[in-house]
Amino acid sequence: MELHLTDDFDAAKIAASGQCFRWHPQGPNRFRIFAGAHTVLLTQTAPDTITLTCTPQEFDTFWRDYFDLATDYTAIRASIDPTDGYLSRAAACGLGIRILRQDPFEMLITFLLSQRKSIPAIQKAVEALCQAAGTPIGTAAGRTLYAFPTPAALAALSDDTLAACGLGYRLPYIRAAASRAATDPDWLPSLAALDDGALREALLSLTGVGPKIAQCVMLFGFHRMDAFPLDVWMNRVMERHYPNGFPLARYTPYNGVMQQYLFYAIRTE
């Protein structure tokens, strides 16, 4: 199906924004996207046009929400203080980035294994986990496509299999999170009912979760748009452009969007 857009959307920038690790390039502005047990081939044919290999019903029931198309990112960008030159330039650089609505369990596992890994290494480990425990959901170009593993399927993997996926010292963190989610299916859904402060504390109580991972899971897994993850790239932004701290109060409740603009911009400099 073809979709004509009325708001910011740049598939290549979303894929490079550090929030998703199962957007696989298939050519210029063309991506095979996986989200849980769903997959679609997206092609951006113009700034305001994308095509998707799904039915209108599949788009309405899943992908519309996944791409966060109900949020007005043009209005969010317009709220930027014009006297903040760096943030204004970063937003222009990152124009088209949207905060995807991704699955909390997938984001928790993904960001637990992301520690001290490059983006390509994260993607490789994620795909290894999917091939080891994910359900086949189709084929493309002669290859089997796999869903992201369920908590039970991931928890059932042996340590040797998990180690072969490149988890390293993160293996016990992944096992603990998968086991918790498998034995208590209501656990992650119950976290969604918490306010931001309580959700952050609940995530920080998990083995292997520090402040950066907690903020990433909040932003990308629970769609808490005010979360502001700080990693090595964002620390550079803070040191160079906001030595007195980023004006978080100014951009509530959309600090997470500003973080994405800043993260994307510093990595492209």
PDB file of C-alpha atoms in Angstrom:
ATOM      1  CA  MET A   1       0.000   0.000   0.000  1.00  0.00           C
ATOM      2  CA  GLU A   2       1.071   3.607  -0.587  1.00  0.00           C
ATOM      3  CA  LEU A   3       0.810   6.178   2.181  1.00  0.00           C
ATOM      4  CA  HIS A   4       0.967   9.953   1.751  1.00  0.00           C
ATOM      5  CA  LEU A   5       2.385  11.632   4.851  1.00  0.00           C
ATOM      6  CA  THR A   6       1.540  15.009   6.338  1.00  0.00           C
ATOM      7  CA  ASP A   7       4.222  15.115   9.049  1.00  0.00           C
ATOM      8  CA  ASP A   8       7.947  14.466   9.522  1.00  0.00           C
ATOM      9  CA  PHE A   9       9.075  11.019   8.382  1.00  0.00           C
ATOM     10  CA  ASP A  10      12.532  10.014   7.188  1.00  0.00           C
ATOM     11  CA  ALA A  11      13.044   6.251   7.148  1.00  0.00           C
ATOM     12  CA  ALA A  12      16.833   6.444   6.778  1.00  0.00           C
ATOM     13  CA  LYS A  13      17.162   8.762   9.773  1.00  0.00           C
ATOM     14  CA  ILE A  14      14.861   6.640  11.934  1.00  0.00           C
ATOM     15  CA  ALA A  15      16.954   3.580  11.056  1.00  0.00           C
ATOM     16  CA  ALA A  16      20.131   5.416  12.098  1.00  0.00           C
ATOM     17  CA  SER A  17      18.727   7.009  15.245  1.00  0.00           C
ATOM     18  CA  GLY A  18      19.802   4.277  17.671  1.00  0.00           C
ATOM     19  CA  GLN A  19      16.294   3.332  18.781  1.00  0.00           C
ATOM     20  CA  CYS A  20      15.688   0.303  16.539  1.00  0.00           C
ATOM     21  CA  PHE A  21      17.979  -2.564  15.626  1.00  0.00           C
ATOM     22  CA  ARG A  22      15.799  -4.589  13.263  1.00  0.00           C
ATOM     23  CA  TRP A  23      15.526  -2.132  10.386  1.00  0.00           C
ATOM     24  CA  HIS A  24      17.614  -3.818   7.694  1.00  0.00           C
ATOM     25  CA  PRO A  25      18.567  -1.807   4.567  1.00  0.00           C
ATOM     26  CA  GLN A  26      17.431  -3.370   1.294  1.00  0.00           C
ATOM     27  CA  GLY A  27      18.554  -0.521  -0.954  1.00  0.00           C
ATOM     28  CA  PRO A  28      18.278   3.291  -0.951  1.00  0.00           C
ATOM     29  CA  ASN A  29      15.471   4.364   1.400  1.00  0.00           C
ATOM     30  CA  ARG A  30      14.228   0.767   1.557  1.00  0.00           C
ATOM     31  CA  PHE A  31      14.111  -1.275   4.770  1.00  0.00           C
ATOM     32  CA  ARG A  32      12.955  -4.680   5.950  1.00  0.00           C
ATOM     33  CA  ILE A  33      11.435  -3.836   9.342  1.00  0.00           C
ATOM     34  CA  PHE A  34      10.759  -6.313  12.142  1.00  0.00           C
ATOM     35  CA  ALA A  35       8.685  -5.536  15.223  1.00  0.00           C
ATOM     36  CA  GLY A  36       7.844  -8.439  17.493  1.00  0.00           C
ATOM     37  CA  ALA A  37       6.077 -10.993  15.297  1.00  0.00           C
ATOM     38  CA  HIS A  38       5.429  -8.477  12.519  1.00  0.00           C
ATOM     39  CA  THR A  39       7.502  -7.631   9.467  1.00  0.00           C
ATOM     40  CA  VAL A  40       7.065  -5.239   6.561  1.00  0.00           C
ATOM     41  CA  LEU A  41       9.110  -3.905   3.670  1.00  0.00           C
ATOM     42  CA  LEU A  42       9.076  -0.096   3.661  1.00  0.00           C
ATOM     43  CA  THR A  43      10.240   2.087   0.785  1.00  0.00           C
ATOM     44  CA  GLN A  44      10.303   5.867   1.016  1.00  0.00           C
ATOM     45  CA  THR A  45       9.733   7.068  -2.544  1.00  0.00           C
ATOM     46  CA  ALA A  46       9.487  10.774  -1.667  1.00  0.00           C
ATOM     47  CA  PRO A  47       9.723  12.915   1.482  1.00  0.00           C
ATOM     48  CA  ASP A  48       5.953  12.639   1.872  1.00  0.00           C
ATOM     49  CA  THR A  49       5.354   9.151   0.472  1.00  0.00           C
ATOM     50  CA  ILE A  50       6.101   5.612   1.659  1.00  0.00           C
ATOM     51  CA  THR A  51       5.017   2.217   0.384  1.00  0.00           C
ATOM     52  CA  LEU A  52       4.479  -0.729   2.706  1.00  0.00           C
ATOM     53  CA  THR A  53       4.060  -4.420   1.904  1.00  0.00           C
ATOM     54  CA  CYS A  54       1.099  -4.829   4.212  1.00  0.00           C
ATOM     55  CA  THR A  55      -2.652  -4.622   3.831  1.00  0.00           C
ATOM     56  CA  PRO A  56      -4.562  -1.489   4.872  1.00  0.00           C
ATOM     57  CA  GLN A  57      -5.994  -3.518   7.762  1.00  0.00           C
ATOM     58  CA  GLU A  58      -2.508  -4.529   8.969  1.00  0.00           C
ATOM     59  CA  PHE A  59      -1.425  -0.916   8.710  1.00  0.00           C
ATOM     60  CA  ASP A  60      -4.396   0.327  10.720  1.00  0.00           C
ATOM     61  CA  THR A  61      -4.144  -2.363  13.403  1.00  0.00           C
ATOM     62  CA  PHE A  62      -0.374  -2.323  13.923  1.00  0.00           C
ATOM     63  CA  TRP A  63       1.948  -0.207  11.779  1.00  0.00           C
ATOM     64  CA  ARG A  64       0.141   3.129  12.123  1.00  0.00           C
ATOM     65  CA  ASP A  65       0.674   3.037  15.872  1.00  0.00           C
ATOM     66  CA  TYR A  66       4.199   1.594  15.554  1.00  0.00           C
ATOM     67  CA  PHE A  67       5.306   4.601  13.478  1.00  0.00           C
ATOM     68  CA  ASP A  68       3.619   6.955  15.994  1.00  0.00           C
ATOM     69  CA  LEU A  69       1.739   8.672  13.193  1.00  0.00           C
ATOM     70  CA  ALA A  70      -0.749  10.296  15.569  1.00  0.00           C
ATOM     71  CA  THR A  71       1.964  12.548  17.054  1.00  0.00           C
ATOM     72  CA  ASP A  72       2.664  15.947  15.463  1.00  0.00           C
ATOM     73  CA  TYR A  73       6.452  16.156  15.216  1.00  0.00           C
ATOM     74  CA  THR A  74       6.261  19.355  13.182  1.00  0.00           C
ATOM     75  CA  ALA A  75       4.662  21.035  16.177  1.00  0.00           C
ATOM     76  CA  ILE A  76       7.275  19.561  18.528  1.00  0.00           C
ATOM     77  CA  ARG A  77      10.090  20.985  16.389  1.00  0.00           C
ATOM     78  CA  ALA A  78       8.318  24.346  16.282  1.00  0.00           C
ATOM     79  CA  SER A  79       8.507  24.484  20.095  1.00  0.00           C
ATOM     80  CA  ILE A  80      12.319  24.717  20.052  1.00  0.00           C
ATOM     81  CA  ASP A  81      13.746  27.934  21.473  1.00  0.00           C
ATOM     82  CA  PRO A  82      15.018  29.863  18.424  1.00  0.00           C
ATOM     83  CA  THR A  83      17.886  31.254  20.520  1.00  0.00           C
ATOM     84  CA  ASP A  84      19.233  27.722  21.014  1.00  0.00           C
ATOM     85  CA  GLY A  85      21.258  27.522  17.826  1.00  0.00           C
ATOM     86  CA  TYR A  86      22.650  24.060  18.360  1.00  0.00           C
ATOM     87  CA  LEU A  87      19.314  22.393  19.127  1.00  0.00           C
ATOM     88  CA  SER A  88      17.721  24.211  16.178  1.00  0.00           C
ATOM     89  CA  ARG A  89      20.436  22.908  13.855  1.00  0.00           C
ATOM     90  CA  ALA A  90      20.195  19.421  15.370  1.00  0.00           C
ATOM     91  CA  ALA A  91      16.425  19.350  14.796  1.00  0.00           C
ATOM     92  CA  ALA A  92      16.933  20.435  11.179  1.00  0.00           C
ATOM     93  CA  CYS A  93      19.569  17.699  10.798  1.00  0.00           C
ATOM     94  CA  GLY A  94      17.309  15.066  12.367  1.00  0.00           C
ATOM     95  CA  LEU A  95      14.086  16.200  10.722  1.00  0.00           C
ATOM     96  CA  GLY A  96      12.053  13.092  10.018  1.00  0.00           C
ATOM     97  CA  ILE A  97      12.957  11.107  13.144  1.00  0.00           C
ATOM     98  CA  ARG A  98       9.984   9.731  15.047  1.00  0.00           C
ATOM     99  CA  ILE A  99       9.896   7.826  18.344  1.00  0.00           C
ATOM    100  CA  LEU A 100       8.695   4.362  17.390  1.00  0.00           C
ATOM    101  CA  ARG A 101       6.217   2.562  19.634  1.00  0.00           C
ATOM    102  CA  GLN A 102       8.151  -0.639  20.272  1.00  0.00           C
ATOM    103  CA  ASP A 103       7.548  -3.638  22.501  1.00  0.00           C
ATOM    104  CA  PRO A 104       8.818  -3.198  26.096  1.00  0.00           C
ATOM    105  CA  PHE A 105      10.237  -6.728  26.353  1.00  0.00           C
ATOM    106  CA  GLU A 106      12.059  -6.457  23.044  1.00  0.00           C
ATOM    107  CA  MET A 107      13.513  -3.091  24.062  1.00  0.00           C
ATOM    108  CA  LEU A 108      14.563  -4.351  27.492  1.00  0.00           C
ATOM    109  CA  ILE A 109      16.441  -7.296  25.986  1.00  0.00           C
ATOM    110  CA  THR A 110      17.874  -5.227  23.144  1.00  0.00           C
ATOM    111  CA  PHE A 111      19.253  -2.497  25.355  1.00  0.00           C
ATOM    112  CA  LEU A 112      20.543  -4.947  27.960  1.00  0.00           C
ATOM    113  CA  LEU A 113      22.693  -6.555  25.272  1.00  0.00           C
ATOM    114  CA  SER A 114      23.648  -3.167  23.792  1.00  0.00           C
ATOM    115  CA  GLN A 115      26.079  -2.368  26.593  1.00  0.00           C
ATOM    116  CA  ARG A 116      29.564  -1.631  25.242  1.00  0.00           C
ATOM    117  CA  LYS A 117      28.593  -2.794  21.755  1.00  0.00           C
ATOM    118  CA  SER A 118      28.562  -0.926  18.461  1.00  0.00           C
ATOM    119  CA  ILE A 119      25.267  -0.702  16.581  1.00  0.00           C
ATOM    120  CA  PRO A 120      26.346  -3.352  14.010  1.00  0.00           C
ATOM    121  CA  ALA A 121      27.362  -5.686  16.859  1.00  0.00           C
ATOM    122  CA  ILE A 122      24.009  -5.114  18.586  1.00  0.00           C
ATOM    123  CA  GLN A 123      22.158  -5.910  15.368  1.00  0.00           C
ATOM    124  CA  LYS A 124      24.175  -9.094  14.880  1.00  0.00           C
ATOM    125  CA  ALA A 125      23.445 -10.293  18.423  1.00  0.00           C
ATOM    126  CA  VAL A 126      19.739  -9.477  18.124  1.00  0.00           C
ATOM    127  CA  GLU A 127      19.433 -11.431  14.883  1.00  0.00           C
ATOM    128  CA  ALA A 128      21.283 -14.364  16.436  1.00  0.00           C
ATOM    129  CA  LEU A 129      18.756 -14.436  19.288  1.00  0.00           C
ATOM    130  CA  CYS A 130      15.865 -14.270  16.828  1.00  0.00           C
ATOM    131  CA  GLN A 131      17.239 -17.170  14.795  1.00  0.00           C
ATOM    132  CA  ALA A 132      17.873 -19.180  17.964  1.00  0.00           C
ATOM    133  CA  ALA A 133      14.455 -18.716  19.560  1.00  0.00           C
ATOM    134  CA  GLY A 134      12.165 -16.716  17.300  1.00  0.00           C
ATOM    135  CA  THR A 135       9.208 -18.137  15.391  1.00  0.00           C
ATOM    136  CA  PRO A 136       9.542 -18.187  11.568  1.00  0.00           C
ATOM    137  CA  ILE A 137       7.233 -15.517  10.125  1.00  0.00           C
ATOM    138  CA  GLY A 138       7.959 -15.800   6.417  1.00  0.00           C
ATOM    139  CA  THR A 139      10.712 -15.787   3.828  1.00  0.00           C
ATOM    140  CA  ALA A 140      12.375 -13.146   1.685  1.00  0.00           C
ATOM    141  CA  ALA A 141      15.088 -13.570  -0.932  1.00  0.00           C
ATOM    142  CA  GLY A 142      15.386 -17.226   0.054  1.00  0.00           C
ATOM    143  CA  ARG A 143      15.949 -16.471   3.726  1.00  0.00           C
ATOM    144  CA  THR A 144      13.727 -17.356   6.658  1.00  0.00           C
ATOM    145  CA  LEU A 145      12.448 -14.373   8.620  1.00  0.00           C
ATOM    146  CA  TYR A 146      12.128 -14.683  12.400  1.00  0.00           C
ATOM    147  CA  ALA A 147      10.026 -12.922  15.003  1.00  0.00           C
ATOM    148  CA  PHE A 148      11.630 -11.574  18.143  1.00  0.00           C
ATOM    149  CA  PRO A 149      11.633 -14.380  20.767  1.00  0.00           C
ATOM    150  CA  THR A 150       8.897 -14.568  23.360  1.00  0.00           C
ATOM    151  CA  PRO A 151      10.044 -14.412  26.993  1.00  0.00           C
ATOM    152  CA  ALA A 152       9.414 -18.157  27.412  1.00  0.00           C
ATOM    153  CA  ALA A 153      11.347 -19.091  24.261  1.00  0.00           C
ATOM    154  CA  LEU A 154      14.276 -16.899  25.229  1.00  0.00           C
ATOM    155  CA  ALA A 155      14.336 -18.139  28.828  1.00  0.00           C
ATOM    156  CA  ALA A 156      14.391 -21.746  27.578  1.00  0.00           C
ATOM    157  CA  LEU A 157      17.677 -21.321  25.688  1.00  0.00           C
ATOM    158  CA  SER A 158      20.752 -22.930  27.219  1.00  0.00           C
ATOM    159  CA  ASP A 159      23.689 -20.844  28.373  1.00  0.00           C
ATOM    160  CA  ASP A 160      25.761 -22.257  25.517  1.00  0.00           C
ATOM    161  CA  THR A 161      23.197 -21.139  22.955  1.00  0.00           C
ATOM    162  CA  LEU A 162      22.909 -17.701  24.513  1.00  0.00           C
ATOM    163  CA  ALA A 163      26.688 -17.375  24.617  1.00  0.00           C
ATOM    164  CA  ALA A 164      26.882 -18.292  20.936  1.00  0.00           C
ATOM    165  CA  CYS A 165      24.654 -15.294  20.202  1.00  0.00           C
ATOM    166  CA  GLY A 166      27.436 -12.981  21.376  1.00  0.00           C
ATOM    167  CA  LEU A 167      25.952 -11.892  24.699  1.00  0.00           C
ATOM    168  CA  GLY A 168      29.207 -12.048  26.660  1.00  0.00           C
ATOM    169  CA  TYR A 169      28.936 -10.770  30.228  1.00  0.00           C
ATOM    170  CA  ARG A 170      25.367  -9.630  29.462  1.00  0.00           C
ATOM    171  CA  LEU A 171      24.126 -13.249  29.391  1.00  0.00           C
ATOM    172  CA  PRO A 172      22.879 -13.373  33.018  1.00  0.00           C
ATOM    173  CA  TYR A 173      21.118 -10.033  32.549  1.00  0.00           C
ATOM    174  CA  ILE A 174      19.252 -11.362  29.513  1.00  0.00           C
ATOM    175  CA  ARG A 175      18.381 -14.620  31.257  1.00  0.00           C
ATOM    176  CA  ALA A 176      17.091 -12.862  34.373  1.00  0.00           C
ATOM    177  CA  ALA A 177      14.873 -10.488  32.379  1.00  0.00           C
ATOM    178  CA  ALA A 178      13.512 -13.249  30.135  1.00  0.00           C
ATOM    179  CA  SER A 179      12.811 -15.534  33.094  1.00  0.00           C
ATOM    180  CA  ARG A 180      11.035 -12.765  34.988  1.00  0.00           C
ATOM    181  CA  ALA A 181       8.835 -11.928  31.998  1.00  0.00           C
ATOM    182  CA  ALA A 182       8.146 -15.604  31.276  1.00  0.00           C
ATOM    183  CA  THR A 183       7.104 -16.508  34.817  1.00  0.00           C
ATOM    184  CA  ASP A 184       5.070 -13.329  35.350  1.00  0.00           C
ATOM    185  CA  PRO A 185       3.309 -12.313  32.102  1.00  0.00           C
ATOM    186  CA  ASP A 186       1.655  -9.367  33.868  1.00  0.00           C
ATOM    187  CA  TRP A 187       4.978  -7.885  35.009  1.00  0.00           C
ATOM    188  CA  LEU A 188       5.845  -5.642  32.057  1.00  0.00           C
ATOM    189  CA  PRO A 189       2.234  -4.612  31.352  1.00  0.00           C
ATOM    190  CA  SER A 190       1.942  -3.582  35.002  1.00  0.00           C
ATOM    191  CA  LEU A 191       4.974  -1.311  34.644  1.00  0.00           C
ATOM    192  CA  ALA A 192       3.170   0.609  31.916  1.00  0.00           C
ATOM    193  CA  ALA A 193       0.715   1.866  34.552  1.00  0.00           C
ATOM    194  CA  LEU A 194       3.492   3.529  36.594  1.00  0.00           C
ATOM    195  CA  ASP A 195       4.403   7.182  36.356  1.00  0.00           C
ATOM    196  CA  ASP A 196       7.796   8.062  34.896  1.00  0.00           C
ATOM    197  CA  GLY A 197       9.618   8.213  38.224  1.00  0.00           C
ATOM    198  CA  ALA A 198       8.263   4.892  39.459  1.00  0.00           C
ATOM    199  CA  LEU A 199       8.897   3.239  36.097  1.00  0.00           C
ATOM    200  CA  ARG A 200      12.504   4.408  36.126  1.00  0.00           C
ATOM    201  CA  GLU A 201      13.038   3.022  39.632  1.00  0.00           C
ATOM    202  CA  ALA A 202      11.433  -0.293  38.698  1.00  0.00           C
ATOM    203  CA  LEU A 203      13.721  -0.652  35.688  1.00  0.00           C
ATOM    204  CA  LEU A 204      16.802   0.326  37.711  1.00  0.00           C
ATOM    205  CA  SER A 205      16.013  -2.492  40.150  1.00  0.00           C
ATOM    206  CA  LEU A 206      16.651  -5.063  37.410  1.00  0.00           C
ATOM    207  CA  THR A 207      19.984  -6.831  37.118  1.00  0.00           C
ATOM    208  CA  GLY A 208      22.193  -5.116  34.563  1.00  0.00           C
ATOM    209  CA  VAL A 209      20.017  -2.024  34.140  1.00  0.00           C
ATOM    210  CA  GLY A 210      21.714   1.307  34.775  1.00  0.00           C
ATOM    211  CA  PRO A 211      20.466   4.880  34.212  1.00  0.00           C
ATOM    212  CA  LYS A 212      21.132   4.930  30.456  1.00  0.00           C
ATOM    213  CA  ILE A 213      19.396   1.602  29.758  1.00  0.00           C
ATOM    214  CA  ALA A 214      16.465   2.544  31.995  1.00  0.00           C
ATOM    215  CA  GLN A 215      15.957   5.778  30.074  1.00  0.00           C
ATOM    216  CA  CYS A 216      16.254   3.995  26.711  1.00  0.00           C
ATOM    217  CA  VAL A 217      13.683   1.372  27.687  1.00  0.00           C
ATOM    218  CA  MET A 218      11.377   4.101  28.976  1.00  0.00           C
ATOM    219  CA  LEU A 219      11.653   6.111  25.762  1.00  0.00           C
ATOM    220  CA  PHE A 220      11.697   3.373  23.151  1.00  0.00           C
ATOM    221  CA  GLY A 221       9.795   0.587  24.932  1.00  0.00           C
ATOM    222  CA  PHE A 222       7.213   2.457  27.008  1.00  0.00           C
ATOM    223  CA  HIS A 223       7.033   5.566  24.803  1.00  0.00           C
ATOM    224  CA  ARG A 224       7.761   7.893  27.708  1.00  0.00           C
ATOM    225  CA  MET A 225       8.581  10.869  25.516  1.00  0.00           C
ATOM    226  CA  ASP A 226      10.234  12.843  28.310  1.00  0.00           C
ATOM    227  CA  ALA A 227      13.009  10.287  28.934  1.00  0.00           C
ATOM    228  CA  PHE A 228      16.461  11.660  28.074  1.00  0.00           C
ATOM    229  CA  PRO A 229      19.091   8.892  27.737  1.00  0.00           C
ATOM    230  CA  LEU A 230      22.729   9.870  28.146  1.00  0.00           C
ATOM    231  CA  ASP A 231      25.435   7.780  26.485  1.00  0.00           C
ATOM    232  CA  VAL A 232      28.933   8.595  25.238  1.00  0.00           C
ATOM    233  CA  TRP A 233      27.530  10.584  22.295  1.00  0.00           C
ATOM    234  CA  MET A 234      25.084  12.566  24.390  1.00  0.00           C
ATOM    235  CA  ASN A 235      27.768  13.252  26.983  1.00  0.00           C
ATOM    236  CA  ARG A 236      29.775  14.896  24.203  1.00  0.00           C
ATOM    237  CA  VAL A 237      26.772  17.036  23.360  1.00  0.00           C
ATOM    238  CA  MET A 238      26.430  18.063  27.001  1.00  0.00           C
ATOM    239  CA  GLU A 239      30.136  18.865  27.354  1.00  0.00           C
ATOM    240  CA  ARG A 240      30.354  20.888  24.148  1.00  0.00           C
ATOM    241  CA  HIS A 241      27.006  22.642  24.024  1.00  0.00           C
ATOM    242  CA  TYR A 242      25.248  22.401  27.403  1.00  0.00           C
ATOM    243  CA  PRO A 243      27.947  22.521  30.107  1.00  0.00           C
ATOM    244  CA  ASN A 244      25.349  23.795  32.586  1.00  0.00           C
ATOM    245  CA  GLY A 245      22.900  21.055  31.674  1.00  0.00           C
ATOM    246  CA  PHE A 246      20.212  20.672  29.043  1.00  0.00           C
ATOM    247  CA  PRO A 247      17.072  22.780  29.748  1.00  0.00           C
ATOM    248  CA  LEU A 248      14.839  19.785  30.435  1.00  0.00           C
ATOM    249  CA  ALA A 249      12.077  21.867  32.016  1.00  0.00           C
ATOM    250  CA  ARG A 250      11.787  23.886  28.799  1.00  0.00           C
ATOM    251  CA  TYR A 251      10.977  20.844  26.654  1.00  0.00           C
ATOM    252  CA  THR A 252       8.795  18.704  28.912  1.00  0.00           C
ATOM    253  CA  PRO A 253       7.076  16.438  27.863  1.00  0.00           C
ATOM    254  CA  TYR A 254       9.180  15.978  24.700  1.00  0.00           C
ATOM    255  CA  ASN A 255      12.763  15.814  25.943  1.00  0.00           C
ATOM    256  CA  GLY A 256      13.106  12.383  24.345  1.00  0.00           C
ATOM    257  CA  VAL A 257      12.460  13.850  20.911  1.00  0.00           C
ATOM    258  CA  MET A 258      15.084  16.517  21.538  1.00  0.00           C
ATOM    259  CA  GLN A 259      17.483  13.779  22.653  1.00  0.00           C
ATOM    260  CA  GLN A 260      16.981  11.981  19.355  1.00  0.00           C
ATOM    261  CA  TYR A 261      17.728  15.116  17.360  1.00  0.00           C
ATOM    262  CA  LEU A 262      20.867  15.771  19.408  1.00  0.00           C
ATOM    263  CA  PHE A 263      22.024  12.132  19.246  1.00  0.00           C
ATOM    264  CA  TYR A 264      21.540  11.940  15.494  1.00  0.00           C
ATOM    265  CA  ALA A 265      23.264  15.286  14.884  1.00  0.00           C
ATOM    266  CA  ILE A 266      26.373  14.600  16.975  1.00  0.00           C
ATOM    267  CA  ARG A 267      26.873  11.244  15.263  1.00  0.00           C
ATOM    268  CA  THR A 268      26.662  12.826  11.809  1.00  0.00           C
ATOM    269  CA  GLU A 269      29.147  15.614  12.566  1.00  0.00           C
TER     270      GLU A 269
END
